[in-house]
mmCIF file of C-alpha atoms and ligand atoms in Angstrom:
data_model
loop_
_atom_site.group_PDB
_atom_site.id
_atom_site.type_symbol
_atom_site.label_atom_id
_atom_site.label_comp_id
_atom_site.label_asym_id
_atom_site.label_seq_id
_atom_site.Cartn_x
_atom_site.Cartn_y
_atom_site.Cartn_z
ATOM 1 C CA MET S 109 40.489 130.056 163.803
ATOM 2 C CA LYS S 110 37.194 129.022 165.330
ATOM 3 C CA LYS S 111 36.124 125.473 164.449
ATOM 4 C CA PHE S 112 32.574 124.217 164.444
ATOM 5 C CA LEU S 113 30.553 121.048 164.661
ATOM 6 C CA ILE S 114 27.234 121.487 162.853
ATOM 7 C CA ALA S 115 24.957 118.585 163.687
ATOM 8 C CA GLY S 116 21.495 117.718 162.404
ATOM 9 C CA ASN S 117 19.166 115.808 164.700
ATOM 10 C CA TRP S 118 16.438 114.486 162.440
ATOM 11 C CA LYS S 119 14.478 113.128 165.427
ATOM 12 C CA MET S 120 11.611 110.771 164.451
ATOM 13 C CA ASN S 121 11.344 112.128 160.933
ATOM 14 C CA THR S 122 12.084 110.771 157.442
ATOM 15 C CA ASN S 123 11.275 107.405 155.964
ATOM 16 C CA VAL S 124 14.146 105.720 154.203
ATOM 17 C CA TYR S 125 13.451 107.404 150.848
ATOM 18 C CA GLU S 126 13.225 110.860 152.396
ATOM 19 C CA ALA S 127 16.363 110.204 154.418
ATOM 20 C CA VAL S 128 18.365 109.205 151.340
ATOM 21 C CA GLU S 129 17.103 112.249 149.456
ATOM 22 C CA LEU S 130 17.991 114.609 152.292
ATOM 23 C CA ALA S 131 21.401 112.991 152.766
ATOM 24 C CA LYS S 132 22.130 113.304 149.025
ATOM 25 C CA HIS S 133 21.385 117.036 149.108
ATOM 26 C CA ILE S 134 23.552 117.561 152.172
ATOM 27 C CA VAL S 135 26.454 115.508 150.827
ATOM 28 C CA HIS S 136 26.322 117.418 147.565
ATOM 29 C CA GLY S 137 26.028 120.790 149.306
ATOM 30 C CA VAL S 138 28.935 120.041 151.621
ATOM 31 C CA SER S 139 31.071 118.797 148.711
ATOM 32 C CA THR S 140 30.654 122.135 146.913
ATOM 33 C CA ARG S 141 31.736 124.147 149.950
ATOM 34 C CA ASN S 142 35.196 124.654 151.341
ATOM 35 C CA ILE S 143 34.645 123.326 154.838
ATOM 36 C CA ALA S 144 38.279 122.128 155.117
ATOM 37 C CA ASP S 145 39.147 121.720 158.819
ATOM 38 C CA LYS S 146 36.815 124.513 159.771
ATOM 39 C CA VAL S 147 33.448 122.787 159.977
ATOM 40 C CA GLN S 148 32.545 119.197 160.696
ATOM 41 C CA VAL S 149 29.099 118.258 159.421
ATOM 42 C CA LEU S 150 27.199 115.527 161.220
ATOM 43 C CA ILE S 151 23.743 114.084 160.551
ATOM 44 C CA CYS S 152 21.802 111.907 162.970
ATOM 45 C CA PRO S 153 18.907 110.129 161.236
ATOM 46 C CA PRO S 154 16.529 107.653 162.880
ATOM 47 C CA ASN S 155 18.041 104.200 163.429
ATOM 48 C CA THR S 156 15.938 102.693 160.639
ATOM 49 C CA ASN S 157 17.738 104.932 158.151
ATOM 50 C CA LEU S 158 21.303 104.518 159.403
ATOM 51 C CA ASP S 159 22.170 101.809 156.895
ATOM 52 C CA ALA S 160 20.867 103.692 153.862
ATOM 53 C CA VAL S 161 22.320 107.045 154.949
ATOM 54 C CA HIS S 162 25.623 105.396 155.780
ATOM 55 C CA ARG S 163 25.846 104.272 152.137
ATOM 56 C CA GLU S 164 25.093 107.806 150.929
ATOM 57 C CA LEU S 165 27.850 109.265 153.097
ATOM 58 C CA LYS S 166 30.544 106.897 151.837
ATOM 59 C CA ASP S 167 33.626 108.855 150.705
ATOM 60 C CA SER S 168 31.947 112.134 151.675
ATOM 61 C CA LYS S 169 32.939 114.742 154.263
ATOM 62 C CA THR S 170 29.639 114.396 156.120
ATOM 63 C CA ILE S 171 29.699 112.048 159.082
ATOM 64 C CA LEU S 172 27.016 109.920 160.714
ATOM 65 C CA GLY S 173 25.631 109.783 164.234
ATOM 66 C CA ALA S 174 22.717 108.266 166.127
ATOM 67 C CA GLN S 175 20.128 109.818 168.414
ATOM 68 C CA ASN S 176 20.331 107.452 171.367
ATOM 69 C CA CYS S 177 21.765 104.126 172.500
ATOM 70 C CA HIS S 178 21.478 101.617 175.298
ATOM 71 C CA TYR S 179 24.376 101.119 177.692
ATOM 72 C CA GLU S 180 24.590 97.336 177.383
ATOM 73 C CA ASP S 181 26.157 95.545 174.403
ATOM 74 C CA LYS S 182 23.294 93.117 173.915
ATOM 75 C CA GLY S 183 20.552 91.288 175.741
ATOM 76 C CA ALA S 184 16.876 91.320 176.613
ATOM 77 C CA PHE S 185 16.174 95.024 176.112
ATOM 78 C CA THR S 186 13.301 94.983 173.635
ATOM 79 C CA GLY S 187 13.346 97.913 171.258
ATOM 80 C CA GLU S 188 16.792 99.168 172.234
ATOM 81 C CA VAL S 189 19.966 99.552 170.176
ATOM 82 C CA SER S 190 23.463 99.153 171.569
ATOM 83 C CA PRO S 191 26.590 101.202 170.816
ATOM 84 C CA ASN S 192 28.255 98.292 169.005
ATOM 85 C CA MET S 193 25.192 98.016 166.747
ATOM 86 C CA LEU S 194 25.624 101.701 165.875
ATOM 87 C CA LYS S 195 29.284 101.083 165.220
ATOM 88 C CA GLN S 196 28.306 98.805 162.312
ATOM 89 C CA PHE S 197 27.299 101.957 160.432
ATOM 90 C CA ASP S 198 30.426 103.890 161.395
ATOM 91 C CA CYS S 199 28.480 106.189 163.694
ATOM 92 C CA GLU S 200 31.078 108.626 165.019
ATOM 93 C CA TYR S 201 28.735 110.309 167.469
ATOM 94 C CA VAL S 202 25.675 109.475 169.513
ATOM 95 C CA ILE S 203 23.305 112.004 171.059
ATOM 96 C CA ILE S 204 22.692 111.163 174.710
ATOM 97 C CA GLY S 205 20.171 112.557 177.156
ATOM 98 C CA HIS S 206 18.231 114.726 174.738
ATOM 99 C CA SER S 207 15.514 116.568 176.661
ATOM 100 C CA GLU S 208 12.871 114.636 174.728
ATOM 101 C CA ARG S 209 14.342 111.424 176.108
ATOM 102 C CA ARG S 210 14.482 112.877 179.596
ATOM 103 C CA GLN S 211 10.928 114.211 179.306
ATOM 104 C CA TYR S 212 9.072 111.417 177.505
ATOM 105 C CA PHE S 213 11.169 108.376 178.436
ATOM 106 C CA ASN S 214 12.105 109.339 181.975
ATOM 107 C CA GLU S 215 15.834 109.304 181.343
ATOM 108 C CA THR S 216 17.734 110.409 184.408
ATOM 109 C CA SER S 217 21.211 111.869 184.603
ATOM 110 C CA GLU S 218 22.354 108.536 186.101
ATOM 111 C CA LEU S 219 21.152 106.769 182.963
ATOM 112 C CA THR S 220 22.822 109.305 180.667
ATOM 113 C CA ASN S 221 26.048 108.651 182.570
ATOM 114 C CA LYS S 222 25.896 104.914 181.826
ATOM 115 C CA LYS S 223 25.235 105.661 178.176
ATOM 116 C CA VAL S 224 28.092 108.177 177.935
ATOM 117 C CA ILE S 225 30.549 105.635 179.311
ATOM 118 C CA ALA S 226 29.167 102.836 177.098
ATOM 119 C CA ALA S 227 29.492 104.990 173.974
ATOM 120 C CA LEU S 228 33.096 105.847 174.851
ATOM 121 C CA ASN S 229 33.878 102.169 175.372
ATOM 122 C CA HIS S 230 32.861 101.606 171.761
ATOM 123 C CA GLU S 231 34.823 104.579 170.455
ATOM 124 C CA ILE S 232 31.655 106.545 169.740
ATOM 125 C CA LYS S 233 31.764 110.181 170.809
ATOM 126 C CA PRO S 234 28.907 111.151 173.112
ATOM 127 C CA ILE S 235 27.015 114.407 172.611
ATOM 128 C CA LEU S 236 25.594 114.897 176.084
ATOM 129 C CA CYS S 237 22.527 117.153 175.978
ATOM 130 C CA ILE S 238 21.661 119.355 178.913
ATOM 131 C CA GLY S 239 19.099 122.089 179.383
ATOM 132 C CA GLU S 240 16.547 123.619 181.686
ATOM 133 C CA SER S 241 12.764 123.794 181.299
ATOM 134 C CA LEU S 242 10.882 127.086 181.111
ATOM 135 C CA GLU S 243 9.751 126.677 184.716
ATOM 136 C CA GLN S 244 13.326 126.070 185.863
ATOM 137 C CA ARG S 245 14.560 129.136 183.985
ATOM 138 C CA GLN S 246 11.781 131.246 185.477
ATOM 139 C CA ASN S 247 12.349 130.075 189.039
ATOM 140 C CA GLY S 248 16.068 130.757 188.801
ATOM 141 C CA SER S 249 17.311 127.166 189.003
ATOM 142 C CA THR S 250 18.877 126.963 185.515
ATOM 143 C CA PHE S 251 22.470 126.715 186.727
ATOM 144 C CA ASN S 252 21.612 124.153 189.419
ATOM 145 C CA VAL S 253 19.870 121.992 186.828
ATOM 146 C CA LEU S 254 22.776 122.217 184.391
ATOM 147 C CA ALA S 255 25.296 121.527 187.144
ATOM 148 C CA GLU S 256 23.454 118.349 188.159
ATOM 149 C CA GLN S 257 23.145 117.155 184.567
ATOM 150 C CA LEU S 258 26.885 117.669 184.038
ATOM 151 C CA GLU S 259 28.138 116.376 187.392
ATOM 152 C CA VAL S 260 26.071 113.199 187.305
ATOM 153 C CA GLY S 261 26.155 112.708 183.533
ATOM 154 C CA LEU S 262 29.968 112.894 183.492
ATOM 155 C CA LYS S 263 30.669 110.860 186.628
ATOM 156 C CA ASN S 264 33.859 108.807 186.218
ATOM 157 C CA TYR S 265 34.431 110.308 182.792
ATOM 158 C CA PRO S 266 37.962 109.244 181.766
ATOM 159 C CA LYS S 267 40.189 112.319 181.542
ATOM 160 C CA ASP S 268 42.165 110.849 178.641
ATOM 161 C CA LYS S 269 38.977 110.862 176.554
ATOM 162 C CA ILE S 270 38.120 114.548 176.989
ATOM 163 C CA ALA S 271 38.695 115.175 173.283
ATOM 164 C CA ASN S 272 35.832 112.765 172.504
ATOM 165 C CA LEU S 273 33.225 114.632 174.516
ATOM 166 C CA VAL S 274 30.698 117.100 173.131
ATOM 167 C CA ILE S 275 28.107 118.958 175.208
ATOM 168 C CA ALA S 276 24.919 120.370 173.694
ATOM 169 C CA TYR S 277 23.129 123.096 175.621
ATOM 170 C CA GLU S 278 19.500 122.937 174.606
ATOM 171 C CA PRO S 279 17.105 125.008 176.683
ATOM 172 C CA VAL S 280 13.898 122.957 176.583
ATOM 173 C CA TRP S 281 11.763 126.045 176.069
ATOM 174 C CA ALA S 282 13.665 126.912 172.889
ATOM 175 C CA ILE S 283 13.313 123.515 171.222
ATOM 176 C CA GLY S 284 10.885 123.489 168.307
ATOM 177 C CA THR S 285 9.305 126.755 169.410
ATOM 178 C CA GLY S 286 10.872 129.113 166.888
ATOM 179 C CA VAL S 287 12.155 131.178 169.825
ATOM 180 C CA SER S 288 15.849 130.634 170.482
ATOM 181 C CA ALA S 289 17.674 131.752 173.597
ATOM 182 C CA THR S 290 18.932 135.322 173.360
ATOM 183 C CA THR S 291 22.595 135.874 172.636
ATOM 184 C CA GLU S 292 23.083 137.106 176.219
ATOM 185 C CA GLN S 293 21.484 133.950 177.603
ATOM 186 C CA VAL S 294 23.600 131.779 175.317
ATOM 187 C CA VAL S 295 26.831 133.546 176.276
ATOM 188 C CA GLU S 296 26.093 133.495 179.999
ATOM 189 C CA THR S 297 25.015 129.862 180.016
ATOM 190 C CA HIS S 298 27.825 128.557 177.821
ATOM 191 C CA LEU S 299 30.348 130.312 180.069
ATOM 192 C CA PHE S 300 28.788 128.627 183.070
ATOM 193 C CA ILE S 301 28.972 125.254 181.286
ATOM 194 C CA ARG S 302 32.613 125.837 180.322
ATOM 195 C CA GLU S 303 33.573 126.665 183.905
ATOM 196 C CA LYS S 304 31.648 123.691 185.253
ATOM 197 C CA LEU S 305 33.325 121.366 182.756
ATOM 198 C CA CYS S 306 36.748 122.675 183.825
ATOM 199 C CA SER S 307 35.883 122.122 187.484
ATOM 200 C CA ILE S 308 34.747 118.540 186.784
ATOM 201 C CA LEU S 309 37.350 117.482 184.221
ATOM 202 C CA GLY S 310 40.227 119.919 184.631
ATOM 203 C CA ASP S 311 41.761 122.595 182.422
ATOM 204 C CA ASN S 312 41.647 120.524 179.232
ATOM 205 C CA ALA S 313 37.890 120.946 179.300
ATOM 206 C CA LYS S 314 38.483 124.389 177.803
ATOM 207 C CA ASP S 315 38.670 122.640 174.408
ATOM 208 C CA ILE S 316 35.441 120.640 174.721
ATOM 209 C CA PHE S 317 32.947 121.545 172.011
ATOM 210 C CA ILE S 318 29.793 123.098 173.448
ATOM 211 C CA LEU S 319 26.958 123.212 170.924
ATOM 212 C CA TYR S 320 23.859 125.344 171.153
ATOM 213 C CA GLY S 321 20.486 123.827 170.206
ATOM 214 C CA GLY S 322 16.957 125.210 170.225
ATOM 215 C CA SER S 323 15.374 126.898 167.202
ATOM 216 C CA LEU S 324 18.741 127.495 165.565
ATOM 217 C CA ASN S 325 18.037 128.614 161.999
ATOM 218 C CA PRO S 326 19.584 130.689 159.213
ATOM 219 C CA ASN S 327 18.217 133.891 160.785
ATOM 220 C CA ASN S 328 19.948 133.543 164.127
ATOM 221 C CA ALA S 329 22.863 131.234 163.266
ATOM 222 C CA GLN S 330 25.442 133.905 162.561
ATOM 223 C CA GLU S 331 24.921 135.717 165.841
ATOM 224 C CA ILE S 332 24.681 132.615 167.998
ATOM 225 C CA LEU S 333 27.597 130.799 166.365
ATOM 226 C CA SER S 334 29.777 133.916 166.734
ATOM 227 C CA SER S 335 29.256 133.920 170.500
ATOM 228 C CA ASN S 336 31.957 133.009 172.995
ATOM 229 C CA ASN S 337 32.069 129.335 173.951
ATOM 230 C CA VAL S 338 29.694 128.317 171.162
ATOM 231 C CA ASP S 339 31.416 125.642 169.084
ATOM 232 C CA GLY S 340 28.554 124.643 166.865
ATOM 233 C CA GLY S 341 24.900 123.764 166.766
ATOM 234 C CA LEU S 342 22.575 120.843 167.283
ATOM 235 C CA ILE S 343 19.779 121.532 164.863
ATOM 236 C CA GLY S 344 16.344 119.940 164.710
ATOM 237 C CA GLY S 345 13.728 121.449 162.392
ATOM 238 C CA ALA S 346 16.152 123.372 160.171
ATOM 239 C CA SER S 347 18.250 120.234 159.617
ATOM 240 C CA LEU S 348 15.325 118.615 157.777
ATOM 241 C CA LYS S 349 15.492 121.286 155.086
ATOM 242 C CA HIS S 350 18.761 120.951 153.258
ATOM 243 C CA ASP S 351 18.870 124.575 152.108
ATOM 244 C CA GLN S 352 18.449 125.823 155.686
ATOM 245 C CA PHE S 353 20.972 123.346 157.077
ATOM 246 C CA LEU S 354 23.486 124.331 154.391
ATOM 247 C CA ALA S 355 22.843 128.030 155.062
ATOM 248 C CA ILE S 356 23.784 127.465 158.716
ATOM 249 C CA ILE S 357 26.929 125.647 157.555
ATOM 250 C CA ASP S 358 27.743 128.680 155.388
ATOM 251 C CA TYR S 359 27.604 130.950 158.439
ATOM 252 C CA ALA S 360 29.917 128.608 160.311
ATOM 253 C CA ILE S 361 32.375 128.679 157.415
ATOM 254 C CA SER S 362 32.296 132.471 157.341
ATOM 255 C CA ILE S 363 32.953 133.112 161.038
HETATM 256 P P1 13P G 163 14.840 122.583 166.935
HETATM 257 O O1 13P G 163 16.035 123.066 166.139
HETATM 258 O O2 13P G 163 13.741 122.049 166.062
HETATM 259 O O3 13P G 163 14.395 123.595 167.929
HETATM 260 O O4 13P G 163 15.344 121.319 167.777
HETATM 261 C C1 13P G 163 16.509 121.432 168.520
HETATM 262 C C2 13P G 163 16.881 120.092 169.027
HETATM 263 O O5 13P G 163 16.181 119.534 169.861
HETATM 264 C C3 13P G 163 18.077 119.453 168.467
HETATM 265 O O6 13P G 163 18.442 118.341 169.192
#
């Protein structure tokens, strides 16, 4: 049986009232579905809403994550949030190295590596995001870019913590554009990622969840989620609309 992680990245959206409302709808929707062991549902609201959403998720099957963290525990890092601060809200996952962080906040693969290790040290599972730009895809350097992001981002990754790692392949050109990668591109790229993970971390990497992200929606979810080496989705826009997010969960249940 194929298992899935369906994750919503709310990005810099929702005030606290909207976040609670959205979380309520998702919790209710998930509670009326038979997700059993088949689908894990994760939502990643902005930090300002973690407390309120955490309360909404209490005793539910939906779990909480964050969108970013610093690699230090505490200190003079104005505006940053540390993994142990996220742990206060029972965050099980943290998204690391999203392309928007790489693009707008100059995050390098070296920095994502520090964050991955810091998250693990606090028993938070990292979702390491990787992906090529349109220019990189067009000039044929996609696999080199992904290889660098994985090799550097996973440097010194402890092999006994492989089960805690999630990778999200998010082609930058597919994010928020309404144009997802084609199924062929997804299959080819996820296979490359799987093989690269096995070469970096060994054979156990065959079980690492690799999510697809980039304009995933109810229209393309069934086909993309059915593809080889796709273990779930990291969803932006469609995760802000509970009916769309739940429709994607329904496809995951049905596969
Ligand atoms: P969209 O689903 O809005 O394309 O965003 C994808 C994404 O960046 C998730 O992290």
